[in-house]
PDB file of C-alpha atoms in Angstrom:
ATOM      1  CA  MET A 123      34.903  87.573  34.576  1.00 42.00           C
ATOM      2  CA  PHE A 124      37.866  88.778  36.046  1.00 42.00           C
ATOM      3  CA  LEU A 125      39.822  86.934  39.128  1.00 44.00           C
ATOM      4  CA  PHE A 126      42.669  88.953  41.072  1.00 41.00           C
ATOM      5  CA  CYS A 127      44.110  87.259  43.736  1.00 45.00           C
ATOM      6  CA  SER A 128      46.986  88.314  46.305  1.00 42.00           C
ATOM      7  CA  LEU A 129      47.886  88.123  49.463  1.00 42.00           C
ATOM      8  CA  TYR A 130      44.921  90.337  50.985  1.00 42.00           C
ATOM      9  CA  GLY A 131      42.139  87.974  49.200  1.00 44.00           C
ATOM     10  CA  CYS A 132      41.022  87.409  45.926  1.00 43.00           C
ATOM     11  CA  TYR A 133      38.909  89.623  43.588  1.00 42.00           C
ATOM     12  CA  PHE A 134      36.297  89.550  40.857  1.00 45.00           C
ATOM     13  CA  SER A 135      34.233  91.715  38.542  1.00 41.00           C
ATOM     14  CA  LEU A 136      31.714  90.341  36.126  1.00 42.00           C
ATOM     15  CA  ALA A 137      30.949  92.092  32.939  1.00 39.00           C
ATOM     16  CA  ALA A 138      27.473  90.330  32.326  1.00 40.00           C
ATOM     17  CA  THR A 139      24.920  91.655  34.215  1.00 43.00           C
ATOM     18  CA  GLY A 140      21.151  89.946  35.134  1.00 45.00           C
ATOM     19  CA  GLN A 141      22.818  87.149  35.425  1.00 53.00           C
ATOM     20  CA  ASN A 142      22.049  84.955  39.371  1.00 61.00           C
ATOM     21  CA  LEU A 143      25.366  84.174  40.599  1.00 78.00           C
ATOM     22  CA  ASN A 144      23.586  82.435  43.675  1.00 89.00           C
ATOM     23  CA  LEU A 145      26.526  83.681  45.952  1.00 95.00           C
ATOM     24  CA  VAL A 146      23.839  83.779  48.522  1.00 95.00           C
ATOM     25  CA  SER A 147      21.727  80.399  48.623  1.00 94.00           C
ATOM     26  CA  PRO A 148      19.244  78.869  50.352  1.00 96.00           C
ATOM     27  CA  ILE A 149      17.657  82.204  50.930  1.00 96.00           C
ATOM     28  CA  THR A 150      14.516  81.259  54.025  1.00 96.00           C
ATOM     29  CA  ILE A 151      11.790  82.952  54.339  1.00 96.00           C
ATOM     30  CA  SER A 152       9.292  82.166  57.087  1.00 94.00           C
ATOM     31  CA  MET A 153       5.982  83.912  58.076  1.00 92.00           C
ATOM     32  CA  PRO A 154       2.833  82.513  58.085  1.00 89.00           C
ATOM     33  CA  ASN A 155       0.673  81.430  55.038  1.00 87.00           C
ATOM     34  CA  ASN A 156      -1.884  83.924  56.137  1.00 91.00           C
ATOM     35  CA  PRO A 157      -0.674  86.669  57.564  1.00 93.00           C
ATOM     36  CA  VAL A 158      -2.407  89.998  58.873  1.00 93.00           C
ATOM     37  CA  ALA A 159      -2.766  92.832  56.637  1.00 93.00           C
ATOM     38  CA  ASN A 160      -0.487  95.538  57.890  1.00 94.00           C
ATOM     39  CA  THR A 161       2.979  94.918  57.047  1.00 94.00           C
ATOM     40  CA  ASP A 162       3.927  96.387  60.779  1.00 91.00           C
ATOM     41  CA  ASP A 163       2.159  93.985  62.649  1.00 91.00           C
ATOM     42  CA  TRP A 164       4.397  91.064  61.104  1.00 90.00           C
ATOM     43  CA  GLY A 165       7.374  91.491  63.405  1.00 83.00           C
ATOM     44  CA  LYS A 166       4.683  90.889  66.403  1.00 82.00           C
ATOM     45  CA  GLY A 167       3.086  87.860  68.002  1.00 73.00           C
ATOM     46  CA  ALA A 168       4.067  84.434  68.159  1.00 69.00           C
ATOM     47  CA  GLN A 169       5.272  83.547  64.932  1.00 75.00           C
ATOM     48  CA  PRO A 170       7.223  86.430  63.389  1.00 82.00           C
ATOM     49  CA  PHE A 171       8.633  86.905  59.901  1.00 91.00           C
ATOM     50  CA  VAL A 172      12.532  85.574  59.886  1.00 95.00           C
ATOM     51  CA  ILE A 173      14.118  85.933  56.751  1.00 97.00           C
ATOM     52  CA  THR A 174      18.008  83.972  56.902  1.00 97.00           C
ATOM     53  CA  ALA A 175      20.443  83.326  54.103  1.00 97.00           C
ATOM     54  CA  LYS A 176      24.289  81.836  53.680  1.00 97.00           C
ATOM     55  CA  LYS A 177      26.456  83.345  51.545  1.00 95.00           C
ATOM     56  CA  ASN A 178      28.347  80.602  49.335  1.00 92.00           C
ATOM     57  CA  THR A 179      31.896  81.900  48.836  1.00 91.00           C
ATOM     58  CA  PRO A 180      34.687  81.527  51.890  1.00 92.00           C
ATOM     59  CA  ASN A 181      35.305  84.503  51.609  1.00 92.00           C
ATOM     60  CA  GLU A 182      33.393  88.061  53.211  1.00 94.00           C
ATOM     61  CA  LEU A 183      30.583  89.447  50.612  1.00 94.00           C
ATOM     62  CA  GLN A 184      29.285  92.533  50.399  1.00 95.00           C
ATOM     63  CA  SER A 185      26.260  92.844  48.451  1.00 96.00           C
ATOM     64  CA  TRP A 186      22.728  94.648  49.084  1.00 96.00           C
ATOM     65  CA  MET A 187      19.139  92.908  50.255  1.00 97.00           C
ATOM     66  CA  LEU A 188      16.087  93.917  48.314  1.00 97.00           C
ATOM     67  CA  VAL A 189      12.741  93.154  49.845  1.00 97.00           C
ATOM     68  CA  THR A 190       9.865  93.818  47.989  1.00 97.00           C
ATOM     69  CA  ILE A 191       5.847  92.182  48.295  1.00 97.00           C
ATOM     70  CA  LYS A 192       4.543  91.273  44.311  1.00 97.00           C
ATOM     71  CA  LYS A 193       1.076  91.074  43.393  1.00 96.00           C
ATOM     72  CA  GLY A 194       0.514  89.708  39.867  1.00 94.00           C
ATOM     73  CA  GLY A 195       4.246  90.360  39.086  1.00 92.00           C
ATOM     74  CA  SER A 196       3.618  93.929  40.387  1.00 95.00           C
ATOM     75  CA  LYS A 197       5.924  95.418  43.022  1.00 96.00           C
ATOM     76  CA  VAL A 198       3.005  96.773  45.548  1.00 96.00           C
ATOM     77  CA  CYS A 199       5.265  97.210  48.625  1.00 96.00           C
ATOM     78  CA  GLY A 200       8.625  98.196  49.317  1.00 95.00           C
ATOM     79  CA  SER A 201      10.177 101.680  48.822  1.00 95.00           C
ATOM     80  CA  ASN A 202      13.856 100.456  47.748  1.00 95.00           C
ATOM     81  CA  THR A 203      14.822 100.087  44.354  1.00 95.00           C
ATOM     82  CA  PRO A 204      18.405  98.021  43.725  1.00 95.00           C
ATOM     83  CA  GLN A 205      19.744 100.935  43.991  1.00 95.00           C
ATOM     84  CA  THR A 206      18.491 102.491  47.380  1.00 95.00           C
ATOM     85  CA  ALA A 207      18.419  99.285  49.041  1.00 95.00           C
ATOM     86  CA  PRO A 208      20.295  98.464  52.534  1.00 95.00           C
ATOM     87  CA  GLU A 209      23.507  97.141  52.389  1.00 95.00           C
ATOM     88  CA  VAL A 210      24.729  93.318  54.048  1.00 94.00           C
ATOM     89  CA  TYR A 211      28.220  92.670  54.898  1.00 94.00           C
ATOM     90  CA  PHE A 212      28.539  89.092  55.169  1.00 95.00           C
ATOM     91  CA  ASP A 213      31.552  88.581  58.030  1.00 94.00           C
ATOM     92  CA  VAL A 214      29.754  84.865  58.832  1.00 95.00           C
ATOM     93  CA  PRO A 215      28.526  82.442  56.848  1.00 95.00           C
ATOM     94  CA  LEU A 216      25.127  82.427  58.108  1.00 96.00           C
ATOM     95  CA  LYS A 217      23.014  85.716  58.376  1.00 97.00           C
ATOM     96  CA  THR A 218      18.959  86.150  59.781  1.00 97.00           C
ATOM     97  CA  TRP A 219      16.535  89.557  60.247  1.00 96.00           C
ATOM     98  CA  VAL A 220      13.816  88.774  62.554  1.00 94.00           C
ATOM     99  CA  GLY A 221      10.511  90.513  63.561  1.00 91.00           C
ATOM    100  CA  SER A 222      10.915  94.334  63.291  1.00 91.00           C
ATOM    101  CA  THR A 223      13.871  94.316  61.388  1.00 93.00           C
ATOM    102  CA  ALA A 224      13.058  92.255  58.728  1.00 94.00           C
ATOM    103  CA  VAL A 225      10.447  94.187  57.851  1.00 93.00           C
ATOM    104  CA  SER A 226      11.726  97.242  58.304  1.00 94.00           C
ATOM    105  CA  LEU A 227      13.860  95.702  54.697  1.00 95.00           C
ATOM    106  CA  LEU A 228      10.556  96.600  52.842  1.00 95.00           C
ATOM    107  CA  GLY A 229      11.269 100.419  53.601  1.00 93.00           C
ATOM    108  CA  ASN A 230       8.495 100.980  54.246  1.00 91.00           C
ATOM    109  CA  ALA A 231       5.145  99.835  55.572  1.00 88.00           C
ATOM    110  CA  CYS A 232       2.018  98.505  54.003  1.00 94.00           C
ATOM    111  CA  ILE A 233      -1.371  97.828  54.670  1.00 95.00           C
ATOM    112  CA  LEU A 234      -2.407  95.092  51.806  1.00 96.00           C
ATOM    113  CA  PRO A 235      -5.713  94.602  50.490  1.00 96.00           C
ATOM    114  CA  PRO A 236      -6.931  90.708  50.513  1.00 96.00           C
ATOM    115  CA  GLY A 237      -5.673  88.675  47.479  1.00 96.00           C
ATOM    116  CA  ASP A 238      -2.236  86.436  47.009  1.00 96.00           C
ATOM    117  CA  TYR A 239       1.366  87.686  47.361  1.00 97.00           C
ATOM    118  CA  GLU A 240       4.693  87.059  47.027  1.00 97.00           C
ATOM    119  CA  LEU A 241       7.491  88.613  49.225  1.00 96.00           C
ATOM    120  CA  CYS A 242      10.842  88.821  47.045  1.00 97.00           C
ATOM    121  CA  VAL A 243      14.437  88.726  48.890  1.00 97.00           C
ATOM    122  CA  GLN A 244      17.338  89.586  46.100  1.00 97.00           C
ATOM    123  CA  PHE A 245      21.078  90.259  46.907  1.00 97.00           C
ATOM    124  CA  TYR A 246      23.164  92.277  44.235  1.00 96.00           C
ATOM    125  CA  LEU A 247      26.728  92.676  43.629  1.00 95.00           C
ATOM    126  CA  LYS A 248      28.074  96.049  44.150  1.00 93.00           C
ATOM    127  CA  ASP A 249      26.616  97.278  40.410  1.00 93.00           C
ATOM    128  CA  ARG A 250      23.626  96.476  41.470  1.00 93.00           C
ATOM    129  CA  ARG A 251      22.367  94.818  38.862  1.00 93.00           C
ATOM    130  CA  THR A 252      23.611  91.160  38.780  1.00 95.00           C
ATOM    131  CA  ILE A 253      21.519  89.492  41.621  1.00 95.00           C
ATOM    132  CA  ILE A 254      23.868  86.588  43.321  1.00 96.00           C
ATOM    133  CA  GLY A 255      21.069  85.182  45.489  1.00 96.00           C
ATOM    134  CA  GLU A 256      17.001  85.177  45.831  1.00 96.00           C
ATOM    135  CA  ASN A 257      13.835  83.553  46.464  1.00 97.00           C
ATOM    136  CA  CYS A 258      10.240  84.548  47.175  1.00 97.00           C
ATOM    137  CA  LYS A 259       7.915  83.066  49.287  1.00 96.00           C
ATOM    138  CA  SER A 260       3.472  83.081  48.576  1.00 96.00           C
ATOM    139  CA  PHE A 261       0.837  84.094  51.139  1.00 96.00           C
ATOM    140  CA  THR A 262      -2.294  85.262  50.788  1.00 96.00           C
ATOM    141  CA  ILE A 263      -4.055  88.112  52.775  1.00 95.00           C
ATOM    142  CA  LYS A 264      -7.515  86.633  53.873  1.00 94.00           C
ATOM    143  CA  GLU A 265     -10.879  88.806  53.676  1.00 88.00           C
ATOM    144  CA  THR A 266     -11.183  89.967  57.743  1.00 80.00           C
ATOM    145  CA  LYS A 267     -14.784  90.010  58.740  1.00 76.00           C
ATOM    146  CA  ALA A 268     -16.127  92.383  61.281  1.00 70.00           C
ATOM    147  CA  GLU A 269     -17.322  90.891  64.292  1.00 71.00           C
ATOM    148  CA  SER A 270     -20.864  92.706  65.726  1.00 71.00           C
ATOM    149  CA  PHE A 271     -20.759  93.128  69.602  1.00 75.00           C
ATOM    150  CA  PHE A 272     -23.638  93.559  71.316  1.00 73.00           C
ATOM    151  CA  PRO A 273     -24.184  95.005  74.770  1.00 79.00           C
ATOM    152  CA  PRO A 274     -25.379  92.802  77.946  1.00 81.00           C
ATOM    153  CA  PRO A 275     -28.967  93.386  77.592  1.00 79.00           C
ATOM    154  CA  ASN A 276     -29.809  94.652  81.546  1.00 78.00           C
ATOM    155  CA  MET A 277     -32.024  92.447  83.856  1.00 77.00           C
ATOM    156  CA  LEU A 278     -32.303  95.716  87.161  1.00 77.00           C
ATOM    157  CA  PRO A 279     -33.462  98.254  86.838  1.00 80.00           C
ATOM    158  CA  GLU A 280     -35.730  97.109  83.762  1.00 80.00           C
ATOM    159  CA  ASN A 281     -35.213  98.834  80.839  1.00 79.00           C
ATOM    160  CA  ASN A 282     -37.031 102.414  81.383  1.00 82.00           C
ATOM    161  CA  LYS A 283     -37.387 102.656  85.045  1.00 80.00           C
ATOM    162  CA  ILE A 284     -38.788 105.246  86.428  1.00 84.00           C
ATOM    163  CA  PHE A 285     -37.668 105.894  90.592  1.00 81.00           C
ATOM    164  CA  THR A 286     -40.025 107.579  92.463  1.00 84.00           C
ATOM    165  CA  ALA A 287     -38.193 110.201  94.956  1.00 81.00           C
ATOM    166  CA  GLN A 288     -38.640 107.018  97.744  1.00 83.00           C
ATOM    167  CA  GLU A 289     -36.627 104.336  95.318  1.00 80.00           C
ATOM    168  CA  ILE A 290     -34.220 107.480  93.781  1.00 81.00           C
ATOM    169  CA  ASN A 291     -32.767 107.856  97.715  1.00 84.00           C
ATOM    170  CA  ALA A 292     -31.774 103.963  98.239  1.00 82.00           C
ATOM    171  CA  PRO A 293     -28.977 102.443  96.315  1.00 84.00           C
ATOM    172  CA  VAL A 294     -29.421 101.730  93.140  1.00 81.00           C
ATOM    173  CA  ASN A 295     -28.013  97.914  92.057  1.00 80.00           C
ATOM    174  CA  PHE A 296     -27.154  96.907  88.474  1.00 80.00           C
ATOM    175  CA  ARG A 297     -27.485  93.713  87.385  1.00 81.00           C
ATOM    176  CA  TRP A 298     -27.141  92.419  83.811  1.00 80.00           C
ATOM    177  CA  ARG A 299     -27.275  89.246  81.954  1.00 77.00           C
TER     178      ARG A 299
END
């Protein structure tokens, strides 16, 4: 690691890659344990999807944020890569993304089949290889059962009623159970 300080602030560079420096920690992910299958809908409802991250440095911090959904360790949702992840500038100690803003960090919406998943959030330095913070949260998409709906049975007029000429000219009353 190389550290250089001047009147304008301190700067550092890293020769090692692939290590986690925890410059962004803790990272909290709030979402239902059993969210709906369509990630576009995670930004709606009573319990929205929320990501919160805290920087662990007194200086401002420039980073890139990658949000993905994994199943069995393999990415199944999220079009971003470390090279295309959105930039996050920590000019305040704590950043929060809520609802549709948090969902947009995936890069694309997905409809997930039933199963167990992990939503992972990673922050990278400018080299896009050095992870400076990460956290994952497990969740399950449950099988949805199709509900059967039937119309209420009619009481009046009776089923298959044949109207006489006189009845057809009178008002017809309809009643259902």
